[in-house]
């Protein structure tokens, strides 16, 4: 079913970098046999899945949408892949993304564009744009994405699907190609909140292969979906409902809050004073970590190697042709922020502001159960509209970035249309309280 749908729409949508037809068929047949012989049924048995192309898949091309990894075939599976396979999901392919997950529109892919299934002239968001478009176009039932500053939630909002970023440490990052290691987290993009709960159930949990994965018990997420929000305390940050937010988006969010109030939730306006510095803070820390993480692409250990006469030239030529312009920009920004003489003024300062942002949330969560606002300030923008203007592109992540800096769980759930395009409602929770986040999103949905 999934492969047939891919045949129908993929040349218009362009959600995939690699479609693994033979692999998917073989796995489906094998599973059929197993189940026919009375084998046990996994939680995701026979469900077709898309996998963002920065998640390592054994024996299957994993490019991060970068020319520098155009030929990279991992010899191991990421932990999330092992878990998906154990739950009997069928990975059908690797989805398009911004190169190394740097971007908000999937226009930074080193290979091709992905189009928003709602309007093919618009971007699907990013960086997990391929994953969101694949789910929205019905090519797969769910997809995995990664979220460093909004890359699951923002494309989910733009494509009218559900996207969940778990708490930092909830899901193993082993086998996720690192962008900014202190912010990256893998999560599901799905059609419904219930589906998100299923996938989260499967991929969560402590992993000895990832020292930042948390040794915290994984609750039963499905039983959290009670439909009840009576008495729930909702904080609505003034900073996320102000002038920068498109009126149509703000209206949909206010309507959603009224729906929750109608169900017995108590919504109050609050202030998170330091999140106005979140974008600046993120664009120092994320590039700093990226510049260090991307040092490994030297033309020797992984991927593509450019011709050269000596070692320095080999590094230089490989990185010059292998990385696209946004990746180079980030490496330069990050290297600068970390360089001796500037470290205290930029990197260290940004770390301090990060702590202040985290504290803002801590204080709010002493009194409230969830924080709610829009996922994005606008609906999906046109292809080409922002690609030459990195600052405008960066500002599109204003609502999602604070959540990564604070390490919190958050979901984007569709909350109607504005100008015919989907709007996303963002529900943010306490650390490791994905249950409440799912419960509220499910009750609203
Ligand atoms: N759009 C943000 C960036 O360009 C976030 C990307 C992400 O979450 N991977 O860095």
CSV table of C-alpha atoms and ligand atoms in Angstrom, one decimal, residues 101-104 127 147-151 179 282-283 330 397, ligand 1:
chain,number,residue,atom,x,y,z
A,101,UNK,CA,19.4,19.1,9.7
A,102,UNK,CA,20.4,22.7,9.3
A,103,UNK,CA,17.4,24.6,8.1
A,104,UNK,CA,13.7,25.1,8.3
A,127,UNK,CA,14.7,20.1,8.7
A,147,UNK,CA,14.6,18.0,16.4
A,148,UNK,CA,17.4,20.3,17.4
A,149,UNK,CA,15.6,23.6,17.3
A,150,UNK,CA,12.2,22.6,16.0
A,151,UNK,CA,12.9,20.2,13.1
A,179,UNK,CA,24.3,18.1,14.7
A,282,UNK,CA,20.6,28.9,19.8
A,283,UNK,CA,22.5,30.3,16.9
A,330,UNK,CA,27.4,27.3,10.6
A,397,UNK,CA,12.1,28.9,14.8
B,1,LIG,N1,15.8,25.2,11.9
B,1,LIG,C1,16.7,25.1,12.9
B,1,LIG,C2,18.1,25.1,12.4
B,1,LIG,O1,18.3,25.4,11.3
B,1,LIG,C3,16.5,23.8,13.7
B,1,LIG,C4,16.9,22.6,12.9
B,1,LIG,C5,16.7,21.3,13.7
B,1,LIG,O2,15.9,21.3,14.6
B,1,LIG,N2,17.4,20.3,13.3
B,1,LIG,O3,19.1,24.9,13.1
